[in-house]
Coordinates of C-alpha atoms and ligand atoms in Angstrom, one line a residue:
Chain A
X1 CA 0.0 0.0 0.0
X2 CA 1.6 3.2 -1.1
X3 CA 1.1 6.2 1.3
X4 CA -0.6 8.4 -1.2
X5 CA -2.4 5.9 -3.5
X6 CA -4.6 3.1 -2.2
X7 CA -8.1 1.6 -2.7
X8 CA -10.7 3.5 -0.8
X9 CA -8.9 6.9 -1.0
X10 CA -11.4 9.5 -2.0
X11 CA -10.2 12.8 -0.6
X12 CA -6.6 13.8 -1.4
X13 CA -4.2 16.4 -0.1
X14 CA -6.2 19.5 -1.2
X15 CA -8.8 18.6 1.4
X16 CA -6.0 18.3 4.0
X17 CA -4.8 21.8 3.1
X18 CA -8.4 23.1 3.3
X19 CA -8.9 21.5 6.8
X20 CA -5.6 23.1 7.9
X21 CA -6.3 26.6 6.6
X22 CA -9.8 26.6 8.1
X23 CA -8.3 25.7 11.4
X24 CA -5.6 28.3 11.2
X25 CA -8.2 31.0 10.4
X26 CA -10.4 30.0 13.3
X27 CA -7.5 29.8 15.7
X28 CA -5.9 33.1 14.6
X29 CA -9.0 35.1 15.1
X30 CA -9.7 33.4 18.4
X31 CA -6.3 34.6 19.7
X32 CA -6.8 38.0 18.2
X33 CA -10.1 38.3 20.2
X34 CA -8.4 37.1 23.4
X35 CA -5.5 39.4 23.0
X36 CA -7.7 42.4 22.3
X37 CA -10.1 41.6 25.1
X38 CA -7.7 40.7 27.8
X39 CA -4.4 42.5 27.0
X40 CA -4.5 45.3 24.5
X41 CA -7.9 47.0 24.5
X42 CA -8.6 49.8 22.0
X43 CA -4.9 50.1 21.0
X44 CA -4.9 46.5 19.7
X45 CA -4.5 47.6 16.1
X46 CA -1.0 48.8 16.9
X47 CA 0.2 45.4 17.8
X48 CA 2.1 43.4 15.1
X49 CA 0.5 40.2 16.5
X50 CA -3.1 41.5 16.1
X51 CA -2.2 42.8 12.6
X52 CA -0.8 39.4 11.7
X53 CA -3.9 37.5 13.1
X54 CA -6.2 39.9 11.2
X55 CA -4.4 39.2 8.0
X56 CA -4.1 35.5 8.4
X57 CA -7.7 34.9 9.4
X58 CA -9.4 36.2 6.2
X59 CA -6.6 35.2 3.8
X60 CA -6.4 31.6 5.0
X61 CA -10.2 31.1 5.0
X62 CA -10.3 32.5 1.4
X63 CA -7.4 30.3 0.3
X64 CA -9.0 27.3 1.9
X65 CA -12.4 27.9 0.2
X66 CA -10.6 28.5 -3.1
X67 CA -8.8 25.2 -2.9
X68 CA -12.1 23.5 -1.9
X69 CA -13.9 24.9 -5.0
X70 CA -11.0 24.0 -7.3
X71 CA -11.1 20.5 -5.9
X72 CA -14.7 20.0 -7.0
X73 CA -15.1 17.9 -10.2
X74 CA -17.4 20.7 -11.3
X75 CA -15.8 23.9 -9.9
X76 CA -18.1 26.2 -11.9
X77 CA -21.1 24.7 -10.3
X78 CA -19.9 25.6 -6.8
X79 CA -22.8 28.1 -6.4
X80 CA -25.2 25.2 -6.2
X81 CA -23.8 24.4 -2.7
X82 CA -24.9 27.9 -1.7
X83 CA -28.3 27.8 -3.3
X84 CA -29.4 24.2 -2.4
X85 CA -29.3 23.2 1.2
X86 CA -29.5 19.8 2.9
X87 CA -29.9 20.1 6.7
X88 CA -28.6 16.6 7.3
X89 CA -25.3 17.3 5.5
X90 CA -22.4 18.4 7.7
X91 CA -21.0 20.0 4.6
X92 CA -24.1 22.2 4.1
X93 CA -24.1 23.2 7.7
X94 CA -20.4 24.0 7.5
X95 CA -20.8 26.1 4.4
X96 CA -23.5 28.1 6.1
X97 CA -21.2 28.6 9.1
X98 CA -18.3 29.6 6.8
X99 CA -20.4 32.2 5.1
X100 CA -21.7 33.8 8.3
X101 CA -18.2 33.5 9.8
X102 CA -16.7 35.6 7.0
X103 CA -19.3 38.3 7.3
X104 CA -18.9 38.7 11.1
X105 CA -15.1 38.4 10.7
X106 CA -15.1 41.5 8.5
X107 CA -17.4 43.3 10.8
X108 CA -15.1 42.6 13.7
X109 CA -12.0 43.6 11.7
X110 CA -13.6 46.9 10.9
X111 CA -14.3 47.5 14.6
X112 CA -10.7 46.7 15.5
X113 CA -9.2 49.0 12.9
X114 CA -11.9 51.7 13.2
X115 CA -9.4 54.4 14.4
X116 CA -6.8 54.0 11.7
X117 CA -9.5 53.8 9.0
X118 CA -11.2 56.9 10.3
X119 CA -7.8 58.8 10.4
X120 CA -7.1 57.7 6.9
X121 CA -10.4 59.0 5.7
X122 CA -9.9 62.4 7.5
X123 CA -13.6 62.6 8.0
X124 CA -13.9 63.1 4.2
X125 CA -16.8 60.7 3.9
X126 CA -19.3 61.3 6.7
X127 CA -21.2 58.2 5.6
X128 CA -18.1 56.0 6.4
X129 CA -17.9 57.7 9.8
X130 CA -21.5 56.9 10.6
X131 CA -21.3 53.4 9.4
X132 CA -18.2 52.6 11.4
X133 CA -19.6 54.1 14.6
X134 CA -22.8 52.1 14.2
X135 CA -20.8 48.9 13.8
X136 CA -18.5 49.8 16.7
X137 CA -21.5 50.2 19.0
X138 CA -22.2 46.5 18.5
X139 CA -18.7 45.4 18.9
X140 CA -19.5 43.3 22.1
X141 CA -22.1 41.3 20.2
X142 CA -20.0 41.0 17.1
X143 CA -17.1 39.7 19.2
X144 CA -19.4 37.2 20.9
X145 CA -20.8 35.9 17.7
X146 CA -17.4 35.7 16.1
X147 CA -16.0 33.6 19.0
X148 CA -18.8 31.1 18.7
X149 CA -18.5 31.0 14.9
X150 CA -14.7 30.6 15.0
X151 CA -15.0 27.7 17.5
X152 CA -17.8 26.1 15.3
X153 CA -15.6 26.4 12.2
X154 CA -12.7 24.8 14.1
X155 CA -14.9 21.9 15.2
X156 CA -16.7 21.6 11.8
X157 CA -13.7 20.4 9.9
X158 CA -13.6 17.5 12.4
X159 CA -17.3 16.8 12.1
X160 CA -16.9 16.8 8.3
X161 CA -14.7 13.7 8.6
X162 CA -16.3 12.1 11.7
X163 CA -19.7 11.9 9.9
X164 CA -18.2 9.2 7.5
X165 CA -19.3 5.8 8.8
X166 CA -17.3 4.3 6.0
X167 CA -14.0 4.7 7.8
X168 CA -13.9 3.5 11.4
X169 CA -10.9 5.7 12.3
X170 CA -12.6 8.9 11.1
X171 CA -16.1 8.0 12.5
X172 CA -14.9 9.0 15.9
X173 CA -16.4 11.5 18.4
X174 CA -13.0 12.7 19.6
X175 CA -12.1 13.9 16.1
X176 CA -14.0 17.3 16.1
X177 CA -12.4 18.1 19.5
X178 CA -8.9 17.1 18.3
X179 CA -9.4 19.3 15.2
X180 CA -10.7 22.2 17.2
X181 CA -7.8 22.1 19.7
X182 CA -5.1 21.6 17.1
X183 CA -6.7 24.3 14.9
X184 CA -6.4 26.7 17.9
X185 CA -2.8 25.8 18.4
X186 CA -2.0 26.4 14.7
X187 CA -3.8 29.7 14.9
X188 CA -1.7 30.7 17.8
X189 CA 1.5 29.7 16.0
X190 CA 0.4 31.6 12.9
X191 CA -0.2 34.7 14.9
X192 CA 3.1 34.4 16.7
X193 CA 5.1 33.8 13.5
X194 CA 3.3 36.5 11.6
X195 CA 3.6 38.9 14.5
X196 CA 7.4 38.7 14.9
X197 CA 7.7 38.9 11.1
X198 CA 5.6 42.1 11.3
X199 CA 8.2 43.5 13.8
X200 CA 6.2 42.6 16.9
X201 CA 8.3 42.4 20.0
X202 CA 9.2 38.7 20.6
X203 CA 9.3 39.4 24.3
X204 CA 6.1 41.4 24.4
X205 CA 3.1 40.8 26.5
X206 CA 1.2 39.3 23.5
X207 CA 3.8 36.5 23.2
X208 CA 3.8 35.8 27.0
X209 CA 0.0 35.7 26.9
X210 CA -0.2 33.3 23.9
X211 CA 2.6 31.1 25.2
X212 CA 0.8 30.7 28.5
X213 CA -2.2 29.4 26.7
X214 CA -0.2 27.3 24.3
X215 CA 1.3 25.0 27.0
X216 CA -2.1 23.7 28.2
X217 CA -3.3 23.5 24.6
X218 CA -0.4 21.2 23.7
X219 CA -1.0 19.1 26.7
X220 CA -4.7 18.8 25.9
X221 CA -3.8 17.9 22.3
X222 CA -1.5 15.1 23.5
X223 CA -4.3 13.8 25.8
X224 CA -6.8 13.9 22.9
X225 CA -4.5 12.0 20.5
X226 CA -4.0 9.4 23.2
X227 CA -7.7 9.1 23.8
X228 CA -8.3 9.0 20.1
X229 CA -6.0 6.0 19.4
X230 CA -6.7 4.1 22.7
X231 CA -10.4 4.4 22.0
X232 CA -9.9 2.9 18.5
X233 CA -7.7 0.1 19.8
X234 CA -10.1 -0.8 22.6
X235 CA -13.0 -0.9 20.2
X236 CA -11.3 -3.8 18.3
X237 CA -12.2 -5.0 14.9
X238 CA -11.6 -2.6 12.0
X239 CA -11.1 0.3 14.3
X240 CA -8.2 -1.4 15.9
X241 CA -6.8 -2.4 12.5
X242 CA -7.2 1.2 11.4
X243 CA -5.4 2.6 14.4
X244 CA -2.5 0.2 14.2
X245 CA -2.1 0.7 10.5
X246 CA -1.9 4.4 11.1
X247 CA 0.6 4.6 13.9
X248 CA 2.5 1.4 13.2
X249 CA 5.5 1.0 10.9
X250 CA 5.6 2.6 7.5
X251 CA 5.5 6.1 6.1
X252 CA 2.6 7.5 8.0
X253 CA 3.9 5.9 11.3
X254 CA 7.0 8.0 10.8
X255 CA 4.9 11.1 10.1
X256 CA 3.0 10.5 13.3
X257 CA 5.8 9.8 15.7
X258 CA 8.5 12.0 14.2
X259 CA 6.5 14.8 12.6
X260 CA 3.4 15.1 14.9
X261 CA 4.5 13.9 18.3
X262 CA 8.1 15.0 18.3
X263 CA 8.3 18.1 16.0
X264 CA 4.7 19.3 16.3
X265 CA 4.1 18.7 20.0
X266 CA 7.1 17.8 22.1
X267 CA 9.5 20.4 20.7
X268 CA 7.1 23.3 21.0
X269 CA 6.3 22.2 24.5
X270 CA 9.9 22.0 25.5
X271 CA 10.7 25.4 23.9
X272 CA 7.7 26.9 25.6
X273 CA 8.8 25.6 29.0
X274 CA 12.4 26.7 28.4
X275 CA 11.3 30.2 27.4
X276 CA 9.1 30.5 30.4
X277 CA 12.2 29.7 32.6
X278 CA 14.7 31.8 30.7
X279 CA 14.3 35.5 31.2
X280 CA 14.1 36.8 27.6
X281 CA 12.4 35.5 24.4
X282 CA 14.2 36.1 21.1
X283 CA 12.9 36.3 17.6
X284 CA 14.4 33.0 16.6
X285 CA 12.9 31.1 19.6
X286 CA 9.4 32.4 18.9
X287 CA 9.7 31.8 15.1
X288 CA 11.1 28.3 15.4
X289 CA 8.6 27.2 18.1
X290 CA 5.7 28.6 16.0
X291 CA 7.0 26.9 12.8
X292 CA 7.2 23.5 14.6
X293 CA 3.6 23.8 15.7
X294 CA 2.5 24.8 12.2
X295 CA 4.3 21.9 10.6
X296 CA 2.9 19.6 13.3
X297 CA -0.7 20.6 12.7
X298 CA -0.3 20.5 8.9
X299 CA 1.1 16.9 9.1
X300 CA -1.7 16.0 11.5
X301 CA -4.4 17.0 9.0
X302 CA -2.7 14.9 6.2
X303 CA -2.0 12.0 8.5
X304 CA -5.7 11.8 9.7
X305 CA -7.1 12.3 6.2
X306 CA -4.9 9.6 4.5
X307 CA -4.6 7.0 7.2
X308 CA -8.3 7.5 8.0
X309 CA -9.3 6.3 4.5
X310 CA -6.9 3.3 4.6
X311 CA -9.3 1.1 6.5
X312 CA -12.9 0.6 5.5
X313 CA -15.6 -0.6 7.9
Chain B
X1 CA -22.8 46.6 30.0
X2 CA -21.5 43.6 31.8
X3 CA -25.0 42.2 32.2
X4 CA -26.0 42.8 28.6
X5 CA -22.9 41.0 27.4
X6 CA -23.6 38.0 29.7
X7 CA -27.2 37.9 28.5
X8 CA -26.0 38.0 24.9
X9 CA -23.6 35.1 25.4
X10 CA -26.2 33.1 27.2
X11 CA -28.8 33.6 24.5
X12 CA -26.3 33.0 21.7
X13 CA -25.2 29.7 23.2
X14 CA -28.8 28.7 23.7
X15 CA -29.5 29.4 20.0
X16 CA -26.5 27.4 18.8
X17 CA -27.3 24.4 21.0
X18 CA -31.0 24.5 20.1
X19 CA -30.3 24.8 16.4
X20 CA -27.8 21.9 16.3
X21 CA -29.9 19.8 18.5
X22 CA -32.9 20.4 16.3
X23 CA -31.0 19.5 13.1
X24 CA -29.7 16.3 14.5
X25 CA -33.0 15.2 16.1
X26 CA -34.8 16.0 12.8
X27 CA -32.3 14.0 10.7
X28 CA -32.5 11.0 12.9
X29 CA -36.3 10.8 13.2
X30 CA -36.9 11.7 9.6
X31 CA -38.0 8.5 7.8
X32 CA -39.7 9.3 4.6
X33 CA -42.8 7.1 4.4
X34 CA -43.0 5.8 0.9
X35 CA -46.3 4.9 -0.5
X36 CA -45.1 3.6 -3.9
X37 CA -42.9 0.6 -4.6
X38 CA -39.8 -0.5 -2.9
X39 CA -37.5 -2.2 -5.4
X40 CA -34.9 -4.6 -4.4
X41 CA -32.6 -7.2 -5.9
X42 CA -31.4 -10.7 -5.0
X43 CA -28.1 -12.1 -6.1
X44 CA -28.1 -15.9 -5.7
X45 CA -24.4 -16.7 -5.3
X46 CA -25.1 -20.4 -5.6
X47 CA -26.2 -19.8 -9.2
X48 CA -23.7 -17.2 -10.2
X49 CA -20.9 -18.5 -12.5
X50 CA -18.9 -15.2 -12.7
X51 CA -19.5 -14.8 -16.4
X52 CA -19.7 -11.0 -16.2
X53 CA -22.7 -10.9 -18.6
X54 CA -24.4 -8.6 -16.1
X55 CA -21.6 -6.1 -15.9
X56 CA -21.2 -6.0 -19.6
X57 CA -24.9 -5.5 -20.2
X58 CA -25.0 -2.7 -17.6
X59 CA -22.1 -0.9 -19.3
X60 CA -23.9 -1.0 -22.6
X61 CA -27.4 -0.1 -21.5
X62 CA -26.4 2.7 -19.2
X63 CA -23.5 3.9 -21.3
X64 CA -21.0 3.6 -18.5
X65 CA -17.7 5.0 -19.7
X66 CA -14.4 3.0 -19.7
X67 CA -12.5 3.0 -16.5
X68 CA -15.5 3.2 -14.2
X69 CA -18.3 0.7 -13.5
X70 CA -21.7 0.5 -11.8
X71 CA -21.4 -3.2 -11.3
X72 CA -18.5 -5.6 -10.6
X73 CA -18.5 -9.3 -9.9
X74 CA -15.8 -10.0 -7.4
X75 CA -14.1 -13.4 -7.5
X76 CA -12.7 -15.2 -4.5
X77 CA -10.8 -18.4 -4.6
X78 CA -10.1 -20.9 -6.0
X79 CA -11.1 -23.2 -3.1
X80 CA -10.6 -26.9 -3.0
X81 CA -8.3 -29.3 -4.8
X82 CA -8.1 -29.7 -8.6
X83 CA -10.3 -30.8 -10.3
X84 CA -12.9 -30.0 -7.6
X85 CA -12.1 -26.3 -7.6
X86 CA -14.6 -23.6 -7.1
X87 CA -14.8 -19.8 -6.8
X88 CA -17.1 -17.6 -4.9
X89 CA -18.7 -14.6 -6.7
X90 CA -20.0 -11.6 -4.9
X91 CA -21.8 -8.6 -6.4
X92 CA -20.3 -5.2 -5.9
X93 CA -22.8 -2.4 -6.8
X94 CA -25.0 0.1 -5.0
X95 CA -26.9 -1.6 -2.2
X96 CA -29.9 0.8 -2.5
X97 CA -29.7 1.5 1.2
X98 CA -33.0 2.3 3.0
X99 CA -31.0 4.5 5.5
X100 CA -28.7 6.2 3.0
X101 CA -25.3 7.6 4.1
X102 CA -24.8 9.1 0.6
X103 CA -28.0 11.0 0.6
X104 CA -27.5 12.2 4.2
X105 CA -24.1 13.9 3.4
X106 CA -24.8 15.4 0.0
X107 CA -24.8 19.2 0.4
X108 CA -26.9 20.0 -2.6
X109 CA -29.5 17.1 -2.4
X110 CA -28.1 15.8 -5.7
X111 CA -28.0 12.4 -4.1
X112 CA -31.6 11.5 -3.3
X113 CA -34.0 8.6 -2.7
X114 CA -36.8 8.5 -5.2
X115 CA -40.1 8.5 -3.1
X116 CA -41.9 6.5 -5.8
X117 CA -39.6 3.6 -6.1
X118 CA -37.2 3.8 -3.1
X119 CA -34.4 3.9 -5.6
X120 CA -31.3 5.9 -4.6
X121 CA -30.2 8.1 -7.6
X122 CA -28.1 11.1 -8.5
X123 CA -29.3 14.3 -10.1
X124 CA -26.2 14.9 -12.2
X125 CA -27.2 18.6 -12.8
X126 CA -27.3 19.4 -9.0
X127 CA -24.1 17.5 -8.2
X128 CA -21.1 19.7 -7.8
X129 CA -18.6 16.8 -7.5
X130 CA -17.5 17.3 -3.9
X131 CA -17.2 13.5 -3.5
X132 CA -18.6 13.6 0.0
X133 CA -21.1 10.9 -1.0
X134 CA -18.3 8.7 -2.4
X135 CA -16.5 8.9 0.8
X136 CA -19.7 8.3 2.8
X137 CA -20.8 5.1 1.0
X138 CA -19.5 2.2 3.1
X139 CA -19.8 -0.1 0.1
X140 CA -17.5 2.0 -2.0
X141 CA -19.6 1.8 -5.1
X142 CA -20.0 5.4 -6.1
X143 CA -17.7 7.1 -8.6
X144 CA -17.3 10.3 -10.6
X145 CA -18.5 9.8 -14.1
X146 CA -15.7 11.0 -16.4
X147 CA -18.2 12.3 -18.9
X148 CA -20.7 14.2 -16.8
X149 CA -18.2 14.9 -13.9
X150 CA -21.1 14.1 -11.5
X151 CA -21.3 11.2 -9.0
X152 CA -22.7 8.1 -10.5
X153 CA -23.7 4.5 -9.5
X154 CA -26.2 1.8 -10.1
X155 CA -29.8 3.1 -10.1
X156 CA -31.6 -0.2 -10.8
X157 CA -31.6 1.1 -14.4
X158 CA -34.3 3.7 -13.4
X159 CA -33.4 6.0 -16.3
X160 CA -33.1 3.3 -18.9
X161 CA -34.7 -0.2 -18.8
X162 CA -37.1 0.5 -15.9
X163 CA -38.4 3.5 -17.8
X164 CA -39.3 1.2 -20.7
X165 CA -41.1 -1.1 -18.3
X166 CA -38.4 -3.8 -18.5
X167 CA -36.3 -5.6 -16.0
X168 CA -32.8 -4.1 -15.3
X169 CA -30.2 -4.9 -17.8
X170 CA -28.1 -7.1 -15.5
X171 CA -31.1 -9.1 -14.5
X172 CA -32.1 -9.8 -18.1
X173 CA -28.6 -10.6 -19.2
X174 CA -27.9 -13.2 -16.5
X175 CA -27.8 -16.7 -18.2
X176 CA -28.3 -18.6 -14.9
X177 CA -31.1 -16.5 -13.5
X178 CA -29.0 -15.7 -10.5
X179 CA -30.6 -12.2 -10.3
X180 CA -34.1 -11.5 -9.2
X181 CA -35.5 -8.0 -9.2
X182 CA -38.8 -6.8 -7.9
X183 CA -41.0 -4.9 -5.5
X184 CA -40.6 -5.9 -1.8
X185 CA -44.1 -4.4 -1.0
X186 CA -45.8 -6.8 -3.3
X187 CA -46.2 -10.2 -1.4
X188 CA -47.0 -12.0 -4.7
X189 CA -43.8 -10.9 -6.4
X190 CA -41.0 -13.2 -7.5
X191 CA -38.5 -11.5 -5.3
X192 CA -40.5 -12.0 -2.1
X193 CA -40.9 -15.7 -3.0
X194 CA -37.2 -16.1 -3.6
X195 CA -36.3 -14.4 -0.4
X196 CA -38.7 -16.6 1.5
X197 CA -37.5 -19.8 -0.1
X198 CA -33.8 -19.4 0.8
X199 CA -31.8 -18.0 3.7
X200 CA -30.1 -14.8 2.7
X201 CA -27.9 -12.2 4.0
X202 CA -27.0 -8.5 3.3
X203 CA -23.6 -6.8 3.5
X204 CA -22.5 -4.6 6.4
X205 CA -25.9 -4.5 8.1
X206 CA -24.2 -3.5 11.3
X207 CA -23.8 0.0 9.9
X208 CA -27.5 0.5 10.0
X209 CA -27.8 1.2 6.2
X210 CA -30.5 -1.5 5.6
X211 CA -29.3 -2.4 2.1
X212 CA -31.9 -3.7 -0.4
X213 CA -29.5 -6.0 -2.2
X214 CA -30.0 -9.4 -0.8
X215 CA -27.6 -12.3 -1.2
X216 CA -28.0 -16.0 -1.1
X217 CA -24.7 -17.4 0.1
X218 CA -22.7 -19.9 -1.8
X219 CA -21.7 -22.9 0.3
X220 CA -18.1 -22.3 -0.9
X221 CA -15.8 -19.8 0.5
X222 CA -13.5 -19.5 3.4
X223 CA -14.2 -19.6 7.1
X224 CA -12.6 -16.4 8.3
X225 CA -12.2 -15.0 11.7
Ligands
SF4_401 S1 -24.7 1.5 -1.3 FE1 -23.6 3.5 -1.2 S2 -24.3 4.6 -3.0 FE2 -25.8 2.9 -2.7 S3 -27.4 3.8 -1.4 FE3 -26.0 2.8 -0.1 S4 -24.6 4.5 0.5 FE4 -25.7 5.2 -1.3
SF4_402 S1 -20.4 14.5 -5.3 FE1 -22.4 15.2 -6.0 S2 -23.9 13.7 -5.3 FE2 -22.0 13.4 -4.2 S3 -22.3 14.5 -2.3 FE3 -21.2 15.9 -3.7 S4 -22.8 17.0 -4.7 FE4 -23.8 15.3 -3.7
SF4_403 S1 -29.6 -2.6 -12.1 FE1 -29.0 -1.6 -14.0 S2 -27.5 0.0 -13.3 FE2 -27.7 -1.5 -11.7 S3 -26.1 -2.9 -12.0 FE3 -27.9 -3.8 -13.0 S4 -27.7 -3.1 -15.1 FE4 -26.3 -1.8 -13.9

C-alpha cells in the first residue's frame, strides 16, 4: 500500500490543506479576540500580532475555500452548494457557518481597525464615519458571535470527517475536539510567526499571553491524541486495525511519531517551558517554536485524512 | 454593559445548542414514508458462475464509460483441490440502502432517494462533485462519471430499462437467473418468493444502512475469523 495511493482513497491532499487553513483561520481570530479583550484593548490595532492575526484569518479562509472549490469535479457549479441546502449534510451546515463567519469576521476587523481607518479618511466621507460608529457600537455582540463562529468552524472540519461511517478511524467522536484544539494551536502559531515577522516584540506581553495558553493546549492535544487512538484500539475489529495501520510502521507511522509527536508537539512544549524559565524571548525562539507547531498541525491533517481512509468498515 | 454581554452570550449559546440539537434530532427521526414501490434485488451466489454478462450489459445499456463501472462481480478463490475447484462470486454495486449515508451527506441534495420507487439516484445537474457521498458510501460503489463529472452509480436502471417497463439490464442478461428484481411491497412478487425460499444475508448491516440488495450465500468460501 503506497502512502498516497490506495483503494478507498477519495479525498486527497487539497482537502487536508483546506482543513488546515480553516483551522488556522479560526485559531488566529480566536487569539486576536483574546489578545484584544484581555491585554490590548482599544490600542490593539497597533500590535504586530493583532495585525498578523487579522491578515491570516481572512486570507487563510479564502485560500481554503478557493482550494475546496477547485477540488470539486465541477468547480463552476460551486454556487449550487450555496443555493441548495441539505440540513442533514455536515457540509451544508459547514458552508453556512463559513459564510456567516466571513461576514462577522469582516465586521469585527472593521471594529478593531476603526481608528486608523477613520484617520485615513480624514472625515472626508461622513457616511463611512457613521457606518463605522454604528458597527463599533455593536462590537461586544460581534465579538461574541465571532467567537462562537470561530469555534464552530474549528470543530466543523472535524465533524466533516467524523460523519463518515465508512471509515472507522474517522467515524470517531474525539475527532472534532482534536481538530478544534489543534486548529487553535495552529492559529496561535500563525499569529506568533506573523507577529514577529511584522516587527512585533518577541518578548512582548502578547507573546507571553499566547505562550501561556499554548502550553495547556499542547498538553490537551496530547491527551486527545492518546484518547483517540486508545479508543480505537479498545473498540477492536476494523477500528483497531485502522489505528495500528496508522501509527505502526511505514511512512505514516514516521509522520505520526516523528512529525506530529516530536516536531509538532514535544519540541514546542519543550521550547515553551524553556522560554518560560529563561528571562528573555528572542525572535528565533518564537519563530522556530511557531514553525514547529504549524508543521505539526499540517502533518496531523494529512495524517488523519490519509490513514483514516486506509481502513474501511 | 457587563450584564447585557452576559445575557447576549447566554442567548447566543442557547440558540447554537438548540439549532444543532434540532437539526440532529430531525435528521435521525426523519424517515420518509414511501407509498409507492420498494424495489430490491437478490443475487443468488449459488447460481452465479462469474461470467460477467451482467456487468457488460450494464455498461452497454447505461453507457457507463471506460475506467469506471456501476457493477463488478468479485471473485474469491479458488477453493478446494483440482479438479474440484470452485470460486465464490459476490456482487459489488449500489446496495440501495434504506437508510442512506450518501443521501444524508450530500450538500446539494443531488444524491436522493426517489419516493416513488425507493431507488437511490443522482441528479447529475445538481451534483457539484464534492465527492462527499463517495467517501460516505460504506460499500464504495460510487464514482465520478468522467463524462458528466457528476457522481454516478447503479440506479436499478431507473433511467433506462425501468423507464421502458423492462427488468434491469443485468437481470435480463444473466444466463443462470442468479438475479431476481422486484417490489418488496408486493407479497406476490417473485423477489418475495425467492427471499422466503432461501436463507439470505446482506452486506454490512451492522452499519444501519438497511441495504436492499440481498444475497443467497454460496456454500463455498472460506471460514474467516
Ligand atoms: S450503497 Fe452506497 S451509494 Fe448505494 S445507497 Fe448505499 S450508501 Fe448510497
Ligand atoms: S459528489 Fe455530487 S452527489 Fe455526491 S455529495 Fe457531492 S454534490 Fe452530492
Ligand atoms: S440494475 Fe442496471 S444499473 Fe444497476 S447494475 Fe444492473 S444493469 Fe447496472
